[in-house]
PDB file of C-alpha atoms in Angstrom:
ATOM      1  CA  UNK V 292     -68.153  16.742 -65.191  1.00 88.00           C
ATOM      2  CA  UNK V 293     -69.467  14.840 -62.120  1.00 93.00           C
ATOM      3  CA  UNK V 294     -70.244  11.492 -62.433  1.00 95.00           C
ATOM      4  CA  UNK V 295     -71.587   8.366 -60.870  1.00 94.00           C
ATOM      5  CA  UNK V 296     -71.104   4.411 -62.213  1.00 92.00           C
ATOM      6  CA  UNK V 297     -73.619   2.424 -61.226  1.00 93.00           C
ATOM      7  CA  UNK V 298     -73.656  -1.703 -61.424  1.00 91.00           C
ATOM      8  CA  UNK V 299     -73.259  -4.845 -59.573  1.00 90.00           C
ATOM      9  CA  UNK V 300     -70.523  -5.651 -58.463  1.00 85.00           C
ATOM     10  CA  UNK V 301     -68.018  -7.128 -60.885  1.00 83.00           C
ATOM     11  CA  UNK V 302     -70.127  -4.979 -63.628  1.00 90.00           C
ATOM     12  CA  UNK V 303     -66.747  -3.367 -64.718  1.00 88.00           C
ATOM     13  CA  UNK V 304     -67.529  -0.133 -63.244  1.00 88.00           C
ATOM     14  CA  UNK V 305     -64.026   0.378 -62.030  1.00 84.00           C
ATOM     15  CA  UNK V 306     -62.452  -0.498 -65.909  1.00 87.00           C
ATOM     16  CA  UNK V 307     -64.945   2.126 -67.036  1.00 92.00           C
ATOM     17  CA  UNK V 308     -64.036   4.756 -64.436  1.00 89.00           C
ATOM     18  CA  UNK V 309     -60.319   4.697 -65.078  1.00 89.00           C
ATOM     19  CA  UNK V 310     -60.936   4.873 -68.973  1.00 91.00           C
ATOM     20  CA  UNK V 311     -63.549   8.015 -68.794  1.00 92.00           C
ATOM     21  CA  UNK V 312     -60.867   9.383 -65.967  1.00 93.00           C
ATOM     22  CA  UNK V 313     -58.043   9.382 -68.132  1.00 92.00           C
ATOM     23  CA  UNK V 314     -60.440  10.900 -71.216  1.00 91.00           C
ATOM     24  CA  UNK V 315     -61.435  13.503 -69.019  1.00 91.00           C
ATOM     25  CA  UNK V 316     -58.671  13.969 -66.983  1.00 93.00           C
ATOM     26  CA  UNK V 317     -60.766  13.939 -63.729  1.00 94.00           C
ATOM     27  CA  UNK V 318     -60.202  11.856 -60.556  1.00 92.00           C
ATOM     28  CA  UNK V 319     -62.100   8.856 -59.500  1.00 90.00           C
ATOM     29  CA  UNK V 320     -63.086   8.311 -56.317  1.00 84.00           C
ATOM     30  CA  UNK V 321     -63.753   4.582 -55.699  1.00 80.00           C
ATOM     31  CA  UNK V 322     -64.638   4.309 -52.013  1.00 76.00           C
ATOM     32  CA  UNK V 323     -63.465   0.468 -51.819  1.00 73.00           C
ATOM     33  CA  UNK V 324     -59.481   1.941 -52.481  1.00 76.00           C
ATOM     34  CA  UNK V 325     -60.295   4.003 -49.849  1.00 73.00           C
ATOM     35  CA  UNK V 326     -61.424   1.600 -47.834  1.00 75.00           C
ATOM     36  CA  UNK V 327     -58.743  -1.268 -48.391  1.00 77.00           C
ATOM     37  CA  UNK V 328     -56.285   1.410 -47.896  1.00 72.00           C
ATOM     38  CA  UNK V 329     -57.544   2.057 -44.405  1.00 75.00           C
ATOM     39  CA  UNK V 330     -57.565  -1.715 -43.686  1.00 81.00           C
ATOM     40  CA  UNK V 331     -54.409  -2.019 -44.991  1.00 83.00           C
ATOM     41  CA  UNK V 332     -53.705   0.253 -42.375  1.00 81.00           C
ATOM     42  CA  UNK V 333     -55.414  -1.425 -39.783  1.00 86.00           C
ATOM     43  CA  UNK V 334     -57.166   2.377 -39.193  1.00 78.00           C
ATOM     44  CA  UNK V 335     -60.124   2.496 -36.773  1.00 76.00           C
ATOM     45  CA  UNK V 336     -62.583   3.082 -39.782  1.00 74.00           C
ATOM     46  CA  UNK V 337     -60.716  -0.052 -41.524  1.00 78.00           C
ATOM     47  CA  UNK V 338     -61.517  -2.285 -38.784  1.00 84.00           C
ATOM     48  CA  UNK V 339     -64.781  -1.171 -38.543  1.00 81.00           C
ATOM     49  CA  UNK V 340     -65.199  -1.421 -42.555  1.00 80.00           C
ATOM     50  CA  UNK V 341     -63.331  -4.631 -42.571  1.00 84.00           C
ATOM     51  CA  UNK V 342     -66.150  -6.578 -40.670  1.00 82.00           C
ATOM     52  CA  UNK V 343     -69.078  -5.204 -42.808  1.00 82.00           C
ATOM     53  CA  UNK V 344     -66.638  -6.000 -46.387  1.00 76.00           C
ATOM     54  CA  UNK V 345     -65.636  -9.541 -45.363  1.00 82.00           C
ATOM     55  CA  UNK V 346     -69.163 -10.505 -44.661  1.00 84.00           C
ATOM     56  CA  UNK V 347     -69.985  -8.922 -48.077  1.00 81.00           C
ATOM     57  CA  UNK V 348     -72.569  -6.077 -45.851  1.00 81.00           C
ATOM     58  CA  UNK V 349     -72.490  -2.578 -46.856  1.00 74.00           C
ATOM     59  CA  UNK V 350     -70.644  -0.385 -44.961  1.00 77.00           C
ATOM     60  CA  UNK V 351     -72.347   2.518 -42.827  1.00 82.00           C
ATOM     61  CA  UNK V 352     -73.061   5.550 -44.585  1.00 81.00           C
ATOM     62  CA  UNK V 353     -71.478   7.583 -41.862  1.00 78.00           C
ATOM     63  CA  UNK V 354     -68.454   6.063 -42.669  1.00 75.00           C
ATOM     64  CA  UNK V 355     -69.230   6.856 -46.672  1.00 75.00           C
ATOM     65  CA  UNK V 356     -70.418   9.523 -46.924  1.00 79.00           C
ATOM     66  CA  UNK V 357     -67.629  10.811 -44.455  1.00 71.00           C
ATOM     67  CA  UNK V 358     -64.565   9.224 -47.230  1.00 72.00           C
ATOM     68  CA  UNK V 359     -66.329  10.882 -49.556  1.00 77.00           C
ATOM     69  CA  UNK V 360     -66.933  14.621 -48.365  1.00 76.00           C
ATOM     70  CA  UNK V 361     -63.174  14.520 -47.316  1.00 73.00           C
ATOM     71  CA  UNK V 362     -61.986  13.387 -51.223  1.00 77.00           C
ATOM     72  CA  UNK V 363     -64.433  15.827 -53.293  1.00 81.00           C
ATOM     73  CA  UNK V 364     -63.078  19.167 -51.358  1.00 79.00           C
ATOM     74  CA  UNK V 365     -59.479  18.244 -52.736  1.00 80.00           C
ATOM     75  CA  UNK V 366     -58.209  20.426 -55.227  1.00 92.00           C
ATOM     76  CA  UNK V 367     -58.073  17.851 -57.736  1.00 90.00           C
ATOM     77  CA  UNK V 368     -61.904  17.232 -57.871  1.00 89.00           C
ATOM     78  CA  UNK V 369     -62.426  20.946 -58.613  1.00 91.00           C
ATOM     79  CA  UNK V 370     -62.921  20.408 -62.320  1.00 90.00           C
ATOM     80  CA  UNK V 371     -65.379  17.451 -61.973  1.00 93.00           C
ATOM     81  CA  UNK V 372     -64.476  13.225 -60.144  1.00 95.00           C
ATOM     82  CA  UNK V 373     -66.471  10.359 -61.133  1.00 94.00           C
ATOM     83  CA  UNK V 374     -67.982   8.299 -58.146  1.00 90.00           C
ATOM     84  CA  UNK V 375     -67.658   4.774 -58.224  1.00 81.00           C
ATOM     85  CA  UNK V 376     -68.906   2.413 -55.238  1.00 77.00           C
ATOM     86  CA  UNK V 377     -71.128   5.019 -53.730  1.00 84.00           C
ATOM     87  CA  UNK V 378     -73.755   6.272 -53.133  1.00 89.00           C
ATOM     88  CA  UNK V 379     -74.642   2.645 -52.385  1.00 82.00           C
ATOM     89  CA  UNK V 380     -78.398   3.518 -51.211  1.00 86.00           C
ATOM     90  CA  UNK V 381     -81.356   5.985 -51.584  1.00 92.00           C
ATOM     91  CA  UNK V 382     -80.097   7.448 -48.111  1.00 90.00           C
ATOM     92  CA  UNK V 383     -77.051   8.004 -49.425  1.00 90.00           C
ATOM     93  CA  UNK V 384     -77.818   9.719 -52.401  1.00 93.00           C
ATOM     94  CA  UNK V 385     -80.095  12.152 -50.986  1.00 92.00           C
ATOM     95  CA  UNK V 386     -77.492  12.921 -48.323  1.00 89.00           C
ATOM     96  CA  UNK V 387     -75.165  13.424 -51.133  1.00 89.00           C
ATOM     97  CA  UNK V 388     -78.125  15.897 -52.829  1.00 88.00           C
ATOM     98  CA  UNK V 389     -78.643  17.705 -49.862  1.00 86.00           C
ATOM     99  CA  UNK V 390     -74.621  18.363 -49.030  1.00 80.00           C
ATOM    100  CA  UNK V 391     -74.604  19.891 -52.772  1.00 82.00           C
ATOM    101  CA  UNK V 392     -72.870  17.141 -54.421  1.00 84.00           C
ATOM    102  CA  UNK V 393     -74.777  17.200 -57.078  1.00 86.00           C
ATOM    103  CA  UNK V 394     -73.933  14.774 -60.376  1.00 92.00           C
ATOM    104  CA  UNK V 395     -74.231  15.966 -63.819  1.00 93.00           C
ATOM    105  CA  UNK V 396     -74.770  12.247 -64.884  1.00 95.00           C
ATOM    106  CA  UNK V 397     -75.596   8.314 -63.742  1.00 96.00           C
ATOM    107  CA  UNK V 398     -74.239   5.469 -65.804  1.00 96.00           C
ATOM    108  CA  UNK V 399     -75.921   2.253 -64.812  1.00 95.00           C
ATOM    109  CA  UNK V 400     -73.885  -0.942 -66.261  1.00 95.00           C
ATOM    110  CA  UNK V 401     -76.536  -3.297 -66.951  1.00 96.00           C
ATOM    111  CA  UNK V 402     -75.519  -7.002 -66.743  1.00 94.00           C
ATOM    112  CA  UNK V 403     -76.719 -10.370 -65.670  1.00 94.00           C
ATOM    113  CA  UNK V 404     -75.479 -11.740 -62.091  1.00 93.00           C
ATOM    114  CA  UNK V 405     -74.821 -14.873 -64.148  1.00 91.00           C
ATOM    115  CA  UNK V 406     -72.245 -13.190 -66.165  1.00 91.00           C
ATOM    116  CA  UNK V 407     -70.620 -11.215 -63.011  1.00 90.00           C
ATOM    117  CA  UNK V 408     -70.256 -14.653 -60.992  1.00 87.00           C
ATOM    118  CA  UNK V 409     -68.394 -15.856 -64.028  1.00 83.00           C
ATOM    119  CA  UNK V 410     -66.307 -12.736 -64.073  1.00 81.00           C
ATOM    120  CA  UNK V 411     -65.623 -12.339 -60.839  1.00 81.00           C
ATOM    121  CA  UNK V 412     -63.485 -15.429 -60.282  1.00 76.00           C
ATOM    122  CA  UNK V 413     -61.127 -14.301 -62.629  1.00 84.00           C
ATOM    123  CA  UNK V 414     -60.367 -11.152 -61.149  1.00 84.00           C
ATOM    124  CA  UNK V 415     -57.339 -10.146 -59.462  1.00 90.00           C
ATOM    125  CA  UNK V 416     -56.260  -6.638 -57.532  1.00 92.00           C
ATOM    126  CA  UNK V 417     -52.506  -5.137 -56.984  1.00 94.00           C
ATOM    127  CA  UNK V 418     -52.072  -5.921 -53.472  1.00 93.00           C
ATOM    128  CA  UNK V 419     -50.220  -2.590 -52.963  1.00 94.00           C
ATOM    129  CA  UNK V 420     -51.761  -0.283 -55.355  1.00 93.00           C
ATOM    130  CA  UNK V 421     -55.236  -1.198 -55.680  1.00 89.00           C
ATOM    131  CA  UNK V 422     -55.436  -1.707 -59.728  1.00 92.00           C
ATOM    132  CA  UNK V 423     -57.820  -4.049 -61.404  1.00 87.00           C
ATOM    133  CA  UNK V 424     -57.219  -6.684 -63.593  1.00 90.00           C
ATOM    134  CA  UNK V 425     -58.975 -10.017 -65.275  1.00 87.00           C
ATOM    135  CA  UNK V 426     -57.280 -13.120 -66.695  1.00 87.00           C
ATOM    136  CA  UNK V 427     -59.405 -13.312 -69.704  1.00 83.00           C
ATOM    137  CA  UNK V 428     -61.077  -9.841 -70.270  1.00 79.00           C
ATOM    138  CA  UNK V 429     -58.237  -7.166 -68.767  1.00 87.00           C
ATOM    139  CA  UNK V 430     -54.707  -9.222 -68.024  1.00 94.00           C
ATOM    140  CA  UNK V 431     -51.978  -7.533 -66.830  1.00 95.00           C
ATOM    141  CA  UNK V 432     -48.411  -7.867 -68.972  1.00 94.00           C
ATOM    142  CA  UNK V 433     -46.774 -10.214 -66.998  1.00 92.00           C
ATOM    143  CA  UNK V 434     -48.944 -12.755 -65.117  1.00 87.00           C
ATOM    144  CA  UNK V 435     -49.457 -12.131 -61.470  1.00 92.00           C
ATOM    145  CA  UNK V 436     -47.552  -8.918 -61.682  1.00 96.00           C
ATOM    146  CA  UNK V 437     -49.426  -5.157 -62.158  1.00 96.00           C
ATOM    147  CA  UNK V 438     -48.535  -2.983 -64.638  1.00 96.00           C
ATOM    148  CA  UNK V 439     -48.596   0.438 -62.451  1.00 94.00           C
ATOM    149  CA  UNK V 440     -46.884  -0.698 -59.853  1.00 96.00           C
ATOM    150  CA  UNK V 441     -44.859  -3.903 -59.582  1.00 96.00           C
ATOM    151  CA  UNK V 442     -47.188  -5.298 -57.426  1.00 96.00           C
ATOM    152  CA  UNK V 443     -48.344  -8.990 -56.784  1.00 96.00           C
ATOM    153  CA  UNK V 444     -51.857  -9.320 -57.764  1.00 95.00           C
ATOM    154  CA  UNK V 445     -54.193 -11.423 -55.589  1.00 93.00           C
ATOM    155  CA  UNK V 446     -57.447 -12.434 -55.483  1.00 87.00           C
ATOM    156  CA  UNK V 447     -59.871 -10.424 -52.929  1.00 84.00           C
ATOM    157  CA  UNK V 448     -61.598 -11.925 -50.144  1.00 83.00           C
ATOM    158  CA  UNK V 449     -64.651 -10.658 -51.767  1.00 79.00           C
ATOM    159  CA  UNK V 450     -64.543 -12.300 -54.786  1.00 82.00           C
ATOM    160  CA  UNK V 451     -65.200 -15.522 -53.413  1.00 79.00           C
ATOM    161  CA  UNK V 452     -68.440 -17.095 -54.812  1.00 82.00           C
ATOM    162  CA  UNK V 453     -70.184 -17.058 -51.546  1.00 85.00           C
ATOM    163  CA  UNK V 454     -69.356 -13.702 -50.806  1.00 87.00           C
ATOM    164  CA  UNK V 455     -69.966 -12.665 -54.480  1.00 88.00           C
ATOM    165  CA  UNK V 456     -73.673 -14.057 -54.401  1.00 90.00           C
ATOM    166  CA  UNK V 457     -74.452 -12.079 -50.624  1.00 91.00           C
ATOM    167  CA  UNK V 458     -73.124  -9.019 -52.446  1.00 89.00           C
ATOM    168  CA  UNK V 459     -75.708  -9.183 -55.457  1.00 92.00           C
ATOM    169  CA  UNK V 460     -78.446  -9.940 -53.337  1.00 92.00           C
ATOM    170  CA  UNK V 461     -77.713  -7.088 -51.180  1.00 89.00           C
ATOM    171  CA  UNK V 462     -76.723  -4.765 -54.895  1.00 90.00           C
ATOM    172  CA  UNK V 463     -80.270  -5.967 -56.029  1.00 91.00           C
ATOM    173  CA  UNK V 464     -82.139  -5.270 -52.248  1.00 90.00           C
ATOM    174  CA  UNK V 465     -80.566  -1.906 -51.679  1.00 86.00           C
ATOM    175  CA  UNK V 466     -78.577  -0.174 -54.805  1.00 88.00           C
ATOM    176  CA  UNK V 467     -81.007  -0.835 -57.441  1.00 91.00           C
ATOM    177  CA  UNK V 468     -83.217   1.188 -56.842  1.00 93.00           C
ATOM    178  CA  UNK V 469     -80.749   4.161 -57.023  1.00 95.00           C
ATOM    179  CA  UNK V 470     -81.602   3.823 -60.635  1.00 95.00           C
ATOM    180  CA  UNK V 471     -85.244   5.279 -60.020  1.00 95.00           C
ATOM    181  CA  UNK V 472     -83.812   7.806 -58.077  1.00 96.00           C
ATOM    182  CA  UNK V 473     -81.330   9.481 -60.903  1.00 96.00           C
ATOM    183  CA  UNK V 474     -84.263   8.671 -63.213  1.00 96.00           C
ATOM    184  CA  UNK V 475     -86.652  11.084 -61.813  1.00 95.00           C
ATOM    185  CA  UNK V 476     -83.973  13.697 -61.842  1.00 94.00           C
ATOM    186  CA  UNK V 477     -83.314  13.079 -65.519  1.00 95.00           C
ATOM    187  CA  UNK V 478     -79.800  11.505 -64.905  1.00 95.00           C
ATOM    188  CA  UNK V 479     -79.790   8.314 -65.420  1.00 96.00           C
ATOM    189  CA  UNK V 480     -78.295   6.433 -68.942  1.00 96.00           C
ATOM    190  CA  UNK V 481     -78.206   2.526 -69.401  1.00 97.00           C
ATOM    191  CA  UNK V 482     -75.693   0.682 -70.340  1.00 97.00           C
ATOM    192  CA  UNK V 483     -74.666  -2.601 -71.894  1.00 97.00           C
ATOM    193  CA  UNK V 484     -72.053  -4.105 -69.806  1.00 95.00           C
ATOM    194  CA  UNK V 485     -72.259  -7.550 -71.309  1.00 93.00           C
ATOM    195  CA  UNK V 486     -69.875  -6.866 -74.159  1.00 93.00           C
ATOM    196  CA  UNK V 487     -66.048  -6.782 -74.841  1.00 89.00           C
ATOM    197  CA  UNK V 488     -64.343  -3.692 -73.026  1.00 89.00           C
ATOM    198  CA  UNK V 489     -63.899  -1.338 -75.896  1.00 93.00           C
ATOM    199  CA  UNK V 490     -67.581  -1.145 -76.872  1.00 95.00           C
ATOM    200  CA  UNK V 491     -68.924  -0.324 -73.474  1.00 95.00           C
ATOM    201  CA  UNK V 492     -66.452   2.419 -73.806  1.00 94.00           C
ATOM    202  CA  UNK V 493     -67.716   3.431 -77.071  1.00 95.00           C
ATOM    203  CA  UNK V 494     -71.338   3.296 -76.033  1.00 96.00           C
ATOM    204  CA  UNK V 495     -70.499   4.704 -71.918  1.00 95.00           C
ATOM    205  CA  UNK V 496     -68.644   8.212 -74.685  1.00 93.00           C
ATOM    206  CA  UNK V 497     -71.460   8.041 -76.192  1.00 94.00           C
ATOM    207  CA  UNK V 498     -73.837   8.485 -74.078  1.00 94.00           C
ATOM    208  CA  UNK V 499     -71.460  11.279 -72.066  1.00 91.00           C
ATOM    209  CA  UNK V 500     -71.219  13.208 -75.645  1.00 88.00           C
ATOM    210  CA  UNK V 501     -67.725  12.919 -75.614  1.00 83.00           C
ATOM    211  CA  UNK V 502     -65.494  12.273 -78.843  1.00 74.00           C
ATOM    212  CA  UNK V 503     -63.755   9.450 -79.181  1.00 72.00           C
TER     213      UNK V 503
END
């Protein structure tokens, strides 16, 4: 199964992703690991991405759509991956269309920005692997430690309330409308996102068809 998570940011699309990953044993590709991996690594597309990121921008779909081609040929996609961070824009997903990476289905997490401000300032990210945690809503075991790795968690760049509030504005100018665009294909499902963990699960199976 190929699938893409739609949703603000802080909508809990990466939560979702690891869940339905696990369920189907399929790979997710979320392009902002990539991403921090390659600034992490002070690569030449990390710089680059680095500048667009910190100013909460969206980052060129050459550089996207370039991550991405590169991580659905691996042989662990061949079964099915589940997008998460991208396509980002109409462009994008009609570039992805036209390269044959077709999805079998679009989740949209519906939520208020209201609620993801609120949410995002509790977040925190493994600093070496990448994992994603909450204080209230999805702690880790041991506070400021992840449970994967060891790792410290800290608290991204881009989850600062100024940055969090460009981001949205630039979800709602350019990513929203992404939901049109799976809609006239017959992709697209809605759902919930402002409710506890487990039942966005329940409802995200659901709406995949897939036991639970």
């Amino acid at each position: 199964m190929k699938l893409i998570l739609l949703g603000a940011p802080g909508a809990g699309k990466g939560t979702q992703a690891e869940i339905i990953a696990a369920k189907l044993r399929i790979p997710t590709i979320s392009t902002g690991n990539i991403l921090r991996e390659a600034i992490r690594n002070e690569t030449q597309t990390g710089l680059e991405a680095k500048r667009y990121m910190d100013g909460g921008m969206l980052v060129p779909d050459d550089v996207i759509l370039g991550i991405v081609a590169e991580r659905v040929a691996r042989e662990d996609c061949k079964n099915g991956f589940i997008l998460d961070g991208v396509p980002r824009t109409i462009a994008q997903a009609q570039a992805l269309e036209d390269k044959g990476v077709c999805m079998d289905c679009v989740l949209s997490i519906e939520i208020d920005d209201a609620v993801i401000e609120r949410r995002m300032t509790g977040r925190r990210v493994c600093a070496s692997c990448g994992a994603s945690y909450h204080v209230t809503a999805h702690p880790p075991r041991a506070g400021g430690v992840c449970d994967a790795c060891g790792g410290e968690l800290i608290i991204r760049k881009d989850d600062a309330p100024d940055t969090v509030r460009q981001r949205l504005k630039v979800f709602h100018e350019q990513t929203e409308a992404l939901k049109g665009f799976y809609e006239k294909l017959g992709k697209l499902k809605l759902i919930n996102g402002d409710q506890p963990i487990e039942a966005v699960t329940r409802d995200v199976l659901a709406a995949l068809e897939i036991a639970q």
